[in-house]
Amino acid sequence: MMRVPFWLLLGGVLALAGVPGQAQTLVHCAEAAPDSLNPQYSTSGNSYDIAQQLYEKLVNVQRGSLELEPQLATGWELADEGRTVIFTLRQGVKWHRSKLFTPTRDFNADDVLFTFARQMDKNHPYNAVSGGKVYAPFHNLGLSTNLVAVEKLEPYKVRFRLKEPDAGLLRALTSQAMSMQSAEYAEAMLKAGTPEKVDLEPIGTAPFQLVRHLLDTEVRMRANKEYWRGAPPLTQLVFVIAPDATVRYAKLKAGECHTMTYPNPADLGRMRQDPIVRIVGVEAMSVGYVAMNMAKKPFDDLRVRMAVNLAVDKKAILDQAYMGTAKAATTPIPIGHWAHDDSVQDLPHDPAKARALLAEAGLKEGFETELWTMPVVRPYNPAPRRIAEMMQADLAKVGIKAKIVTYEWGEYVRRVRFGEAPMAQYGWSNDEVDRFMSDLLSCEAAKPGNGNLARWCDPEMDRLINAARRTSDQAARRGYYIQAQAIFRKTMPWLPVAHPHVYVALRPEVIDFRASPSTRLDFYGVGLKQP
């Protein structure tokens, strides 16, 4: 029988995985803690992994695929040439309950209105509850400028009114940042004088409900027995935070975790030969890059940005750090996607030309800067420190002395999004092409707190992003994105690094886990075999 990890005994609960009649607890070893339990504030995959288990959206992406499916909406219809979208809502959906809150009604249109009103209306009593955080995804997706109103037509019917049609709206609504929140819970916490509880102790409608969150240590959830699709096979789901991939692998082998994200690429060969480990992988809709902050000198100079791209030996990084688990990135849009421009060629590794460009920019002796490196691995960056050190060595050869800087993940995300870093490792995973452009390269996203870490605002790029949103014709959209990628290649606000494969390692008793191209973790439907 599998050894029971000590943390399954916490709180007096003993959960023996797979034993008939007893609880099934799956322990997932995650690489980083969530930076928020309210995904409206976050663009972090770690926060979204938790949100996927606790909350639901109007529209979802099917587990293990990129296909859309109804979730809290049962259907939708377009009117006014796409400027109006009417959603019919699912009935009989129960909210979670907790010591703080017992719901008196099911999910309905009032909850949809609350979810969007707190992000749209600066005078809404919940808009400022964030304590200075911004609703980055809402802005990055263009909803803050294009969404005119969300209106209740009937108890189970709502209307979204847009200024202009948005071909990416349904995909945008699958983001965990668009998760539905309980208006009744919010009202109760406001009356109690503790509105922040809505964000700290979330109430959702998803298959799992929060039990406790131990900062940087654990997120424990239990099955929602009233879930509208039926209670999940698992009775408990525990995310244990283990930043080191070697530690996660050791815990997996010891039976202290059932699943783990993002194995070390160097371990994959050994893990594939391990009889108690199963590897599932998929080519990810993801990009890893280093953003150069154009609001900080000398990165406002194109010659400097080009020099950085020419100085770094990307092939060596892909060979030695990614070890065959990624392809070289030339644009933000992943290779193989219908909008990717295959004609964009990668810049060569050319230190001599890099030095010449720096001299032309008046930096013949080079310059000093900081290269911020992520403290956690992500699918787009499997070895942040090692990759940063390789880049540091390459940059030093052309006279750029880059000091490596890092912070705890939540602090790192906050600081880079508010523009503190001159150069910063980052990345992005999503299933909608617009999100690779709007969230990372639009003028709206260049505002403090949002995702355009290069602080680059190009009106023509914005025009193309918006034009691609306004048409549902895929050929026309591709044309706009081809032009946008050409502008990106000409301007080079990033050092684009890699489009990765994503891998999850499982113990053999795990049933029906499905890897997602968008890197979503969805544990509904996953079970454990009997020992």
Coordinates of C-alpha atoms in Angstrom, one line a residue:
M1 CA 0.0 0.0 0.0
M2 CA 1.2 3.5 -0.8
R3 CA 2.8 5.4 2.1
V4 CA 0.5 8.1 3.4
P5 CA 2.2 11.5 3.4
F6 CA 2.3 13.3 6.7
W7 CA 0.3 16.3 5.5
L8 CA -2.7 14.1 4.8
L9 CA -3.0 13.6 8.5
L10 CA -3.3 17.3 9.2
G11 CA -6.5 18.4 10.8
G12 CA -7.3 14.9 11.9
V13 CA -8.2 13.8 8.4
L14 CA -6.8 10.5 7.2
A15 CA -7.2 9.9 3.4
L16 CA -6.0 6.6 1.9
A17 CA -5.9 7.0 -1.8
G18 CA -8.0 4.5 -3.8
V19 CA -9.4 2.4 -0.9
P20 CA -13.1 1.6 -1.4
G21 CA -15.3 3.4 0.9
Q22 CA -12.6 5.8 2.0
A23 CA -11.6 9.2 0.8
Q24 CA -9.5 9.7 -2.3
T25 CA -6.9 12.4 -1.8
L26 CA -4.7 13.5 -4.7
V27 CA -1.6 15.5 -3.8
H28 CA -0.2 17.6 -6.6
C29 CA 3.4 19.0 -6.3
A30 CA 3.2 22.5 -7.8
E31 CA 6.3 24.6 -8.7
A32 CA 5.1 27.8 -7.1
A33 CA 2.4 29.3 -4.9
P34 CA -0.5 31.3 -6.2
D35 CA 0.0 35.1 -6.0
S36 CA -3.7 35.6 -5.4
L37 CA -6.7 33.4 -4.8
N38 CA -8.8 35.9 -6.8
P39 CA -7.7 35.3 -10.4
Q40 CA -9.1 38.7 -11.4
Y41 CA -5.9 40.3 -10.1
S42 CA -3.5 37.8 -11.6
T43 CA -1.9 36.7 -14.9
S44 CA 0.1 34.0 -13.1
G45 CA -0.3 30.4 -14.2
N46 CA 0.1 29.3 -10.6
S47 CA -2.9 31.4 -9.5
Y48 CA -4.9 30.1 -12.5
D49 CA -4.1 26.5 -11.7
I50 CA -5.9 27.0 -8.3
A51 CA -8.7 29.1 -9.8
Q52 CA -9.4 26.3 -12.3
Q53 CA -10.4 24.0 -9.4
L54 CA -12.4 26.6 -7.4
Y55 CA -14.2 28.7 -9.9
E56 CA -16.1 28.5 -13.1
K57 CA -16.6 30.8 -16.1
L58 CA -19.4 31.4 -18.5
V59 CA -17.4 29.5 -21.2
N60 CA -14.7 26.9 -20.7
V61 CA -12.0 25.1 -22.6
Q62 CA -12.4 21.3 -22.7
R63 CA -10.1 19.4 -20.5
G64 CA -7.0 18.4 -22.5
S65 CA -7.9 20.3 -25.7
L66 CA -8.4 23.8 -27.1
E67 CA -12.1 23.3 -27.9
L68 CA -14.7 25.7 -26.3
E69 CA -17.5 24.3 -24.3
P70 CA -20.4 25.9 -22.3
Q71 CA -19.9 26.1 -18.6
L72 CA -22.0 28.4 -16.5
A73 CA -23.6 29.6 -19.7
T74 CA -25.5 26.9 -21.6
G75 CA -25.4 28.9 -24.9
W76 CA -25.0 32.2 -26.5
E77 CA -26.2 34.2 -29.5
L78 CA -24.8 37.1 -31.4
A79 CA -26.7 40.2 -32.6
D80 CA -25.9 43.7 -34.0
E81 CA -23.1 42.3 -36.2
G82 CA -21.3 40.9 -33.1
R83 CA -21.7 44.0 -30.9
T84 CA -24.2 42.2 -28.7
V85 CA -23.8 38.7 -27.1
I86 CA -26.7 37.2 -25.1
F87 CA -25.8 34.4 -22.8
T88 CA -28.4 31.9 -21.4
L89 CA -27.2 30.8 -17.9
R90 CA -27.2 27.4 -16.4
Q91 CA -29.8 26.8 -13.7
G92 CA -29.5 24.8 -10.5
V93 CA -25.8 25.6 -9.9
K94 CA -25.0 25.7 -6.2
W95 CA -22.4 28.0 -4.6
H96 CA -19.9 26.7 -2.2
R97 CA -20.6 27.2 1.5
S98 CA -18.2 28.0 4.3
K99 CA -18.1 29.0 8.0
L100 CA -18.4 32.6 6.8
F101 CA -21.2 32.1 4.3
T102 CA -24.2 30.0 3.6
P103 CA -25.8 30.8 0.2
T104 CA -29.6 31.2 0.0
R105 CA -29.9 30.9 -3.8
D106 CA -28.2 29.4 -6.8
F107 CA -26.0 31.1 -9.3
N108 CA -27.9 33.6 -11.5
A109 CA -27.6 36.8 -13.6
D110 CA -26.8 38.9 -10.5
D111 CA -23.5 37.1 -10.0
V112 CA -22.5 37.8 -13.6
L113 CA -23.3 41.5 -13.1
F114 CA -21.3 41.6 -9.9
T115 CA -18.3 39.8 -11.4
F116 CA -17.9 42.4 -14.2
A117 CA -19.1 45.5 -12.3
R118 CA -16.3 45.3 -9.7
Q119 CA -13.8 45.4 -12.6
M120 CA -15.7 47.9 -14.9
D121 CA -16.9 50.5 -12.4
K122 CA -14.3 52.5 -10.4
N123 CA -17.1 53.6 -8.0
H124 CA -18.2 50.0 -7.3
P125 CA -17.6 49.2 -3.6
Y126 CA -15.5 46.2 -4.5
N127 CA -13.4 47.9 -7.2
A128 CA -10.8 49.1 -4.7
V129 CA -10.9 46.1 -2.3
S130 CA -7.8 44.8 -4.1
G131 CA -5.6 47.1 -2.0
G132 CA -3.8 48.7 -5.0
K133 CA -3.8 45.7 -7.3
V134 CA -5.2 46.2 -10.8
Y135 CA -7.5 44.0 -12.9
A136 CA -4.8 43.4 -15.4
P137 CA -6.5 40.7 -17.5
F138 CA -9.7 42.8 -17.8
H139 CA -7.7 45.6 -19.2
N140 CA -5.3 43.6 -21.3
L141 CA -8.2 41.8 -23.1
G142 CA -9.6 45.1 -24.2
L143 CA -12.7 44.7 -22.1
S144 CA -12.1 47.9 -20.2
T145 CA -12.4 49.9 -23.4
N146 CA -14.7 47.8 -25.5
L147 CA -17.3 46.4 -23.0
V148 CA -20.0 48.9 -22.7
A149 CA -22.3 47.1 -20.3
V150 CA -23.3 43.7 -18.9
E151 CA -27.1 43.7 -18.4
K152 CA -29.6 41.4 -16.8
L153 CA -32.4 40.5 -19.1
E154 CA -33.9 37.7 -17.0
P155 CA -32.8 35.8 -13.9
Y156 CA -30.9 33.4 -16.2
K157 CA -30.1 35.6 -19.2
V158 CA -27.5 38.4 -19.6
R159 CA -26.5 40.7 -22.4
F160 CA -23.0 41.9 -23.1
R161 CA -22.9 45.1 -25.2
L162 CA -19.7 46.0 -27.0
K163 CA -18.6 49.1 -28.8
E164 CA -17.1 46.9 -31.6
P165 CA -17.3 43.2 -32.4
D166 CA -14.7 41.1 -30.7
A167 CA -13.7 37.8 -32.3
G168 CA -11.8 36.8 -29.2
L169 CA -14.5 37.5 -26.6
L170 CA -15.6 33.9 -26.0
R171 CA -12.0 32.8 -25.7
A172 CA -11.4 35.8 -23.3
L173 CA -14.2 34.6 -21.2
T174 CA -12.6 31.2 -20.7
S175 CA -9.7 32.9 -18.8
Q176 CA -9.7 32.0 -15.1
A177 CA -9.6 35.8 -14.5
M178 CA -13.2 35.9 -15.8
S179 CA -14.3 33.5 -13.0
M180 CA -17.8 34.0 -11.6
Q181 CA -18.1 35.3 -8.1
S182 CA -21.1 35.3 -5.7
A183 CA -22.8 38.7 -5.4
E184 CA -24.6 37.4 -2.3
Y185 CA -21.3 36.5 -0.6
A186 CA -19.9 39.9 -1.6
E187 CA -22.9 41.7 -0.1
A188 CA -22.6 39.7 3.1
M189 CA -18.9 40.4 3.5
L190 CA -19.4 44.1 2.8
K191 CA -22.1 44.3 5.5
A192 CA -19.7 42.5 7.9
G193 CA -17.0 45.1 7.2
T194 CA -14.7 42.4 5.7
P195 CA -15.0 42.7 1.9
E196 CA -11.4 41.4 1.5
K197 CA -12.7 37.9 2.6
V198 CA -14.2 37.5 -0.9
D199 CA -10.7 37.4 -2.3
L200 CA -8.9 35.6 0.5
E201 CA -11.6 32.9 1.2
P202 CA -13.1 32.3 -2.2
I203 CA -16.6 31.0 -2.8
G204 CA -17.1 29.4 -6.3
T205 CA -19.2 26.8 -8.1
A206 CA -16.4 24.5 -9.3
P207 CA -15.8 20.8 -8.4
F208 CA -13.6 21.7 -5.5
Q209 CA -13.9 24.1 -2.6
L210 CA -11.2 25.7 -0.6
V211 CA -10.4 24.2 2.8
R212 CA -7.3 26.2 3.7
H213 CA -4.4 28.2 2.1
L214 CA -1.1 28.0 3.9
L215 CA 1.0 30.7 2.3
D216 CA 3.8 29.3 0.1
T217 CA 3.2 25.9 1.5
E218 CA -0.2 24.3 0.6
V219 CA -3.6 24.9 -0.9
R220 CA -6.1 22.2 0.4
M221 CA -9.4 21.7 -1.3
R222 CA -12.3 19.2 -0.8
A223 CA -14.9 17.9 -3.3
N224 CA -18.0 20.0 -3.9
K225 CA -20.7 17.3 -3.4
E226 CA -23.3 19.6 -4.8
Y227 CA -21.4 20.2 -8.1
W228 CA -23.8 20.4 -11.0
R229 CA -22.0 17.9 -13.1
G230 CA -21.7 15.4 -10.2
A231 CA -19.2 15.2 -7.4
P232 CA -15.6 14.6 -8.6
P233 CA -14.0 11.1 -8.0
L234 CA -11.5 12.8 -5.7
T235 CA -12.7 13.8 -2.2
Q236 CA -9.6 16.0 -1.5
L237 CA -7.2 17.8 -3.7
V238 CA -4.0 19.2 -2.2
F239 CA -1.5 21.5 -4.0
V240 CA 1.9 21.3 -2.1
I241 CA 4.4 23.9 -3.1
A242 CA 7.8 22.5 -4.1
P243 CA 9.8 25.0 -6.2
D244 CA 12.7 22.6 -6.9
A245 CA 12.0 20.1 -9.7
T246 CA 14.4 17.6 -8.1
V247 CA 12.4 17.8 -4.8
R248 CA 9.1 17.3 -6.7
Y249 CA 10.5 14.2 -8.4
A250 CA 11.7 12.8 -5.1
K251 CA 8.3 13.4 -3.5
L252 CA 6.6 11.7 -6.5
K253 CA 8.8 8.6 -6.2
A254 CA 8.2 8.5 -2.4
G255 CA 4.5 8.6 -2.9
E256 CA 4.2 12.0 -1.3
C257 CA 2.8 13.4 -4.5
H258 CA 0.7 11.8 -7.2
T259 CA 1.3 14.4 -9.9
M260 CA 4.0 17.1 -10.5
T261 CA 4.3 19.8 -13.0
Y262 CA 7.4 20.7 -15.1
P263 CA 10.0 18.1 -14.6
N264 CA 13.6 19.1 -15.1
P265 CA 14.4 18.4 -18.8
A266 CA 17.6 16.6 -17.7
D267 CA 15.5 14.1 -15.7
L268 CA 13.0 13.3 -18.5
G269 CA 15.0 10.4 -19.9
R270 CA 15.4 8.8 -16.5
M271 CA 11.8 9.4 -15.6
R272 CA 10.6 7.7 -18.8
Q273 CA 12.5 4.6 -17.6
D274 CA 11.1 4.8 -14.1
P275 CA 8.3 2.1 -13.6
I276 CA 6.5 4.3 -11.0
V277 CA 6.4 7.4 -13.2
R278 CA 4.3 8.2 -16.3
I279 CA 5.1 11.3 -18.4
V280 CA 2.3 13.1 -20.3
G281 CA 3.2 15.9 -22.6
V282 CA 1.9 18.2 -25.3
E283 CA 3.2 21.0 -27.5
A284 CA 2.2 24.1 -25.6
M285 CA 0.6 27.3 -26.6
S286 CA 3.3 29.2 -24.8
V287 CA 6.2 31.5 -25.2
G288 CA 9.2 32.3 -23.0
Y289 CA 11.1 35.5 -23.4
V290 CA 13.2 38.3 -21.8
A291 CA 11.4 41.7 -21.9
M292 CA 13.6 44.8 -22.3
N293 CA 12.0 47.8 -20.5
M294 CA 12.0 50.5 -23.1
A295 CA 11.1 53.1 -20.4
K296 CA 14.6 52.6 -19.1
K297 CA 17.8 53.6 -20.9
P298 CA 19.5 52.3 -22.9
F299 CA 16.7 49.9 -23.9
D300 CA 14.8 52.7 -25.6
D301 CA 17.4 52.4 -28.3
L302 CA 16.6 49.8 -31.0
R303 CA 20.4 49.2 -31.6
V304 CA 20.8 48.1 -28.0
R305 CA 17.8 45.7 -28.1
M306 CA 19.1 44.2 -31.3
A307 CA 22.6 43.9 -29.8
V308 CA 21.1 41.9 -26.9
N309 CA 19.4 39.5 -29.3
L310 CA 22.6 39.1 -31.3
A311 CA 24.8 38.6 -28.3
V312 CA 22.8 35.7 -26.7
D313 CA 23.5 32.2 -28.0
K314 CA 19.9 31.0 -28.1
K315 CA 20.7 27.6 -29.7
A316 CA 23.1 26.8 -26.7
I317 CA 20.3 27.7 -24.3
L318 CA 17.8 25.5 -26.1
D319 CA 20.3 22.6 -26.3
Q320 CA 21.7 22.8 -22.8
A321 CA 18.8 24.2 -20.7
Y322 CA 15.6 23.1 -22.6
M323 CA 17.3 19.9 -23.8
G324 CA 15.1 19.3 -26.8
T325 CA 11.8 20.2 -25.0
A326 CA 11.3 23.5 -26.9
K327 CA 11.6 25.3 -30.3
A328 CA 13.3 28.6 -30.8
A329 CA 10.8 31.5 -30.6
T330 CA 10.9 34.2 -33.3
T331 CA 7.6 36.0 -32.5
P332 CA 5.2 35.8 -29.5
I333 CA 2.7 33.5 -31.4
P334 CA 3.6 29.8 -30.9
I335 CA 4.9 27.8 -33.9
G336 CA 2.2 25.7 -35.5
H337 CA -0.6 28.1 -34.6
W338 CA -2.6 29.3 -37.6
A339 CA -1.6 32.9 -37.0
H340 CA 2.2 32.3 -36.6
D341 CA 4.3 33.8 -39.4
D342 CA 6.8 31.1 -40.4
S343 CA 8.7 33.5 -42.6
V344 CA 10.1 35.5 -39.6
Q345 CA 13.7 34.4 -39.3
D346 CA 15.5 34.2 -36.0
L347 CA 18.4 36.6 -35.5
P348 CA 21.8 34.9 -35.7
H349 CA 24.2 34.6 -32.8
D350 CA 26.6 37.4 -33.8
P351 CA 28.7 39.0 -31.0
A352 CA 30.8 41.0 -33.4
K353 CA 27.7 42.7 -34.9
A354 CA 26.3 43.2 -31.4
R355 CA 29.5 45.1 -30.3
A356 CA 29.3 47.2 -33.5
L357 CA 25.7 48.1 -32.7
L358 CA 26.5 49.1 -29.2
A359 CA 29.4 51.3 -30.4
E360 CA 27.0 52.9 -32.9
A361 CA 24.6 53.6 -30.0
G362 CA 27.5 55.4 -28.1
L363 CA 28.1 52.4 -25.8
K364 CA 31.5 51.2 -27.1
E365 CA 32.5 50.2 -23.6
G366 CA 29.2 48.5 -22.9
F367 CA 27.0 49.2 -19.9
E368 CA 25.7 47.8 -16.7
T369 CA 22.2 46.6 -16.1
E370 CA 20.1 44.0 -14.3
L371 CA 18.7 40.8 -15.6
W372 CA 15.8 39.7 -13.4
T373 CA 15.4 35.9 -13.3
M374 CA 12.3 34.0 -12.2
P375 CA 12.5 32.1 -8.9
V376 CA 10.2 29.4 -10.2
V377 CA 10.1 27.1 -13.2
R378 CA 7.3 27.4 -15.7
P379 CA 6.7 25.5 -18.9
Y380 CA 8.3 28.3 -20.9
N381 CA 11.3 28.4 -18.6
P382 CA 12.5 25.1 -17.1
A383 CA 15.7 26.4 -15.6
P384 CA 15.5 30.2 -14.9
R385 CA 18.7 30.6 -13.0
R386 CA 20.8 28.5 -15.4
I387 CA 19.4 30.3 -18.5
A388 CA 20.0 33.7 -16.8
E389 CA 23.6 32.7 -16.2
M390 CA 24.1 31.6 -19.8
M391 CA 22.7 34.9 -21.0
Q392 CA 24.8 36.8 -18.5
A393 CA 28.0 35.2 -19.8
D394 CA 27.0 35.9 -23.4
L395 CA 26.2 39.6 -22.7
A396 CA 29.5 40.0 -20.9
K397 CA 31.4 39.0 -24.0
V398 CA 30.0 42.2 -25.8
G399 CA 30.5 44.5 -22.8
I400 CA 27.0 44.3 -21.2
K401 CA 27.5 43.6 -17.5
A402 CA 24.2 42.1 -16.3
K403 CA 23.7 41.6 -12.6
I404 CA 21.2 38.8 -11.9
V405 CA 18.4 39.8 -9.6
T406 CA 15.5 37.7 -8.3
Y407 CA 12.7 37.9 -5.7
E408 CA 10.0 35.5 -4.3
W409 CA 7.5 34.8 -7.1
G410 CA 4.6 37.0 -6.0
E411 CA 7.0 39.9 -5.3
Y412 CA 8.8 39.2 -8.6
V413 CA 5.5 39.4 -10.6
R414 CA 4.4 42.6 -8.8
R415 CA 7.7 44.4 -9.4
V416 CA 8.2 43.4 -13.0
R417 CA 4.6 44.3 -13.8
F418 CA 5.1 47.8 -12.3
G419 CA 8.2 48.4 -14.5
E420 CA 11.1 48.0 -12.0
A421 CA 13.1 45.6 -14.0
P422 CA 15.4 46.7 -16.9
M423 CA 15.4 43.2 -18.3
A424 CA 13.1 40.4 -17.0
Q425 CA 12.5 36.8 -17.8
Y426 CA 8.8 36.1 -18.2
G427 CA 6.5 34.0 -20.3
W428 CA 2.9 33.4 -21.3
S429 CA 0.6 30.4 -21.9
N430 CA -2.9 30.7 -23.4
D431 CA -5.3 29.2 -26.0
E432 CA -6.4 32.4 -27.7
V433 CA -4.0 34.1 -30.1
D434 CA -5.2 37.6 -29.2
R435 CA -3.9 37.1 -25.6
F436 CA -0.4 36.8 -26.9
M437 CA -0.6 40.2 -28.4
S438 CA -3.1 42.2 -26.3
D439 CA -1.9 41.0 -22.9
L440 CA 1.8 41.4 -23.8
L441 CA 2.2 44.1 -26.4
S442 CA -0.7 46.5 -26.5
C443 CA -0.6 50.1 -25.2
E444 CA -3.3 49.3 -22.6
A445 CA -1.1 46.4 -21.3
A446 CA 1.9 48.8 -21.1
K447 CA 0.3 50.7 -18.2
P448 CA 1.7 49.9 -14.7
G449 CA 0.6 46.6 -13.3
N450 CA -0.3 45.1 -16.6
G451 CA 1.5 42.6 -18.8
N452 CA 3.5 44.6 -21.3
L453 CA 6.8 44.4 -19.5
A454 CA 8.6 46.1 -22.3
R455 CA 6.5 49.2 -21.7
W456 CA 6.2 49.4 -25.5
C457 CA 3.3 51.3 -27.0
D458 CA 3.0 51.4 -30.8
P459 CA -0.2 52.8 -32.3
E460 CA 0.1 50.7 -35.4
M461 CA 0.5 47.5 -33.4
D462 CA -2.6 48.5 -31.4
R463 CA -4.5 49.2 -34.6
L464 CA -3.7 45.7 -35.8
I465 CA -4.5 44.0 -32.5
N466 CA -7.9 45.7 -32.5
A467 CA -8.6 45.0 -36.2
A468 CA -7.9 41.3 -35.6
R469 CA -10.4 41.4 -32.7
R470 CA -13.1 43.0 -34.8
T471 CA -13.4 40.3 -37.5
S472 CA -14.3 36.7 -37.2
D473 CA -12.8 35.9 -40.7
Q474 CA -9.7 33.8 -39.8
A475 CA -7.9 34.7 -43.0
A476 CA -8.3 38.4 -42.3
R477 CA -7.2 37.9 -38.7
R478 CA -4.1 36.1 -39.8
G479 CA -3.3 39.0 -42.1
Y480 CA -3.4 41.4 -39.2
Y481 CA -1.3 39.2 -37.0
I482 CA 1.3 38.7 -39.8
Q483 CA 1.6 42.5 -40.0
A484 CA 1.8 42.7 -36.2
Q485 CA 4.6 40.1 -36.1
A486 CA 6.5 42.1 -38.7
I487 CA 6.4 45.2 -36.4
F488 CA 7.5 43.1 -33.5
R489 CA 10.4 41.7 -35.4
K490 CA 11.4 45.2 -36.6
T491 CA 11.2 46.7 -33.0
M492 CA 12.4 43.7 -30.9
P493 CA 11.0 44.7 -27.5
W494 CA 12.0 41.2 -26.3
L495 CA 14.6 38.6 -26.6
P496 CA 12.2 35.8 -27.6
V497 CA 13.5 32.5 -26.4
A498 CA 11.3 29.4 -26.7
H499 CA 8.0 27.8 -27.5
P500 CA 8.0 24.8 -25.2
H501 CA 6.5 21.4 -24.8
V502 CA 4.8 21.0 -21.4
Y503 CA 5.1 17.8 -19.3
V504 CA 3.4 16.5 -16.2
A505 CA 4.7 13.5 -14.3
L506 CA 2.2 11.1 -12.7
R507 CA 2.3 8.1 -10.5
P508 CA 0.7 4.9 -12.1
E509 CA -2.4 5.0 -9.8
V510 CA -3.6 8.3 -11.4
I511 CA -6.5 7.8 -13.7
D512 CA -7.6 10.0 -16.6
F513 CA -5.2 13.0 -16.2
R514 CA -5.1 15.0 -19.5
A515 CA -2.4 17.5 -20.4
S516 CA -3.6 20.7 -22.0
P517 CA -1.9 22.7 -24.8
S518 CA -2.8 25.8 -22.9
T519 CA -1.1 24.4 -19.8
R520 CA -4.4 24.4 -17.8
L521 CA -4.5 22.0 -14.9
D522 CA -8.0 20.5 -14.6
F523 CA -8.5 17.8 -12.0
Y524 CA -12.2 17.2 -12.5
G525 CA -12.6 13.7 -13.7
V526 CA -9.2 12.6 -12.4
G527 CA -9.2 9.6 -10.0
L528 CA -7.0 7.2 -8.3
K529 CA -6.8 3.4 -8.8
Q530 CA -7.1 1.0 -5.9
P531 CA -3.7 -0.2 -4.6

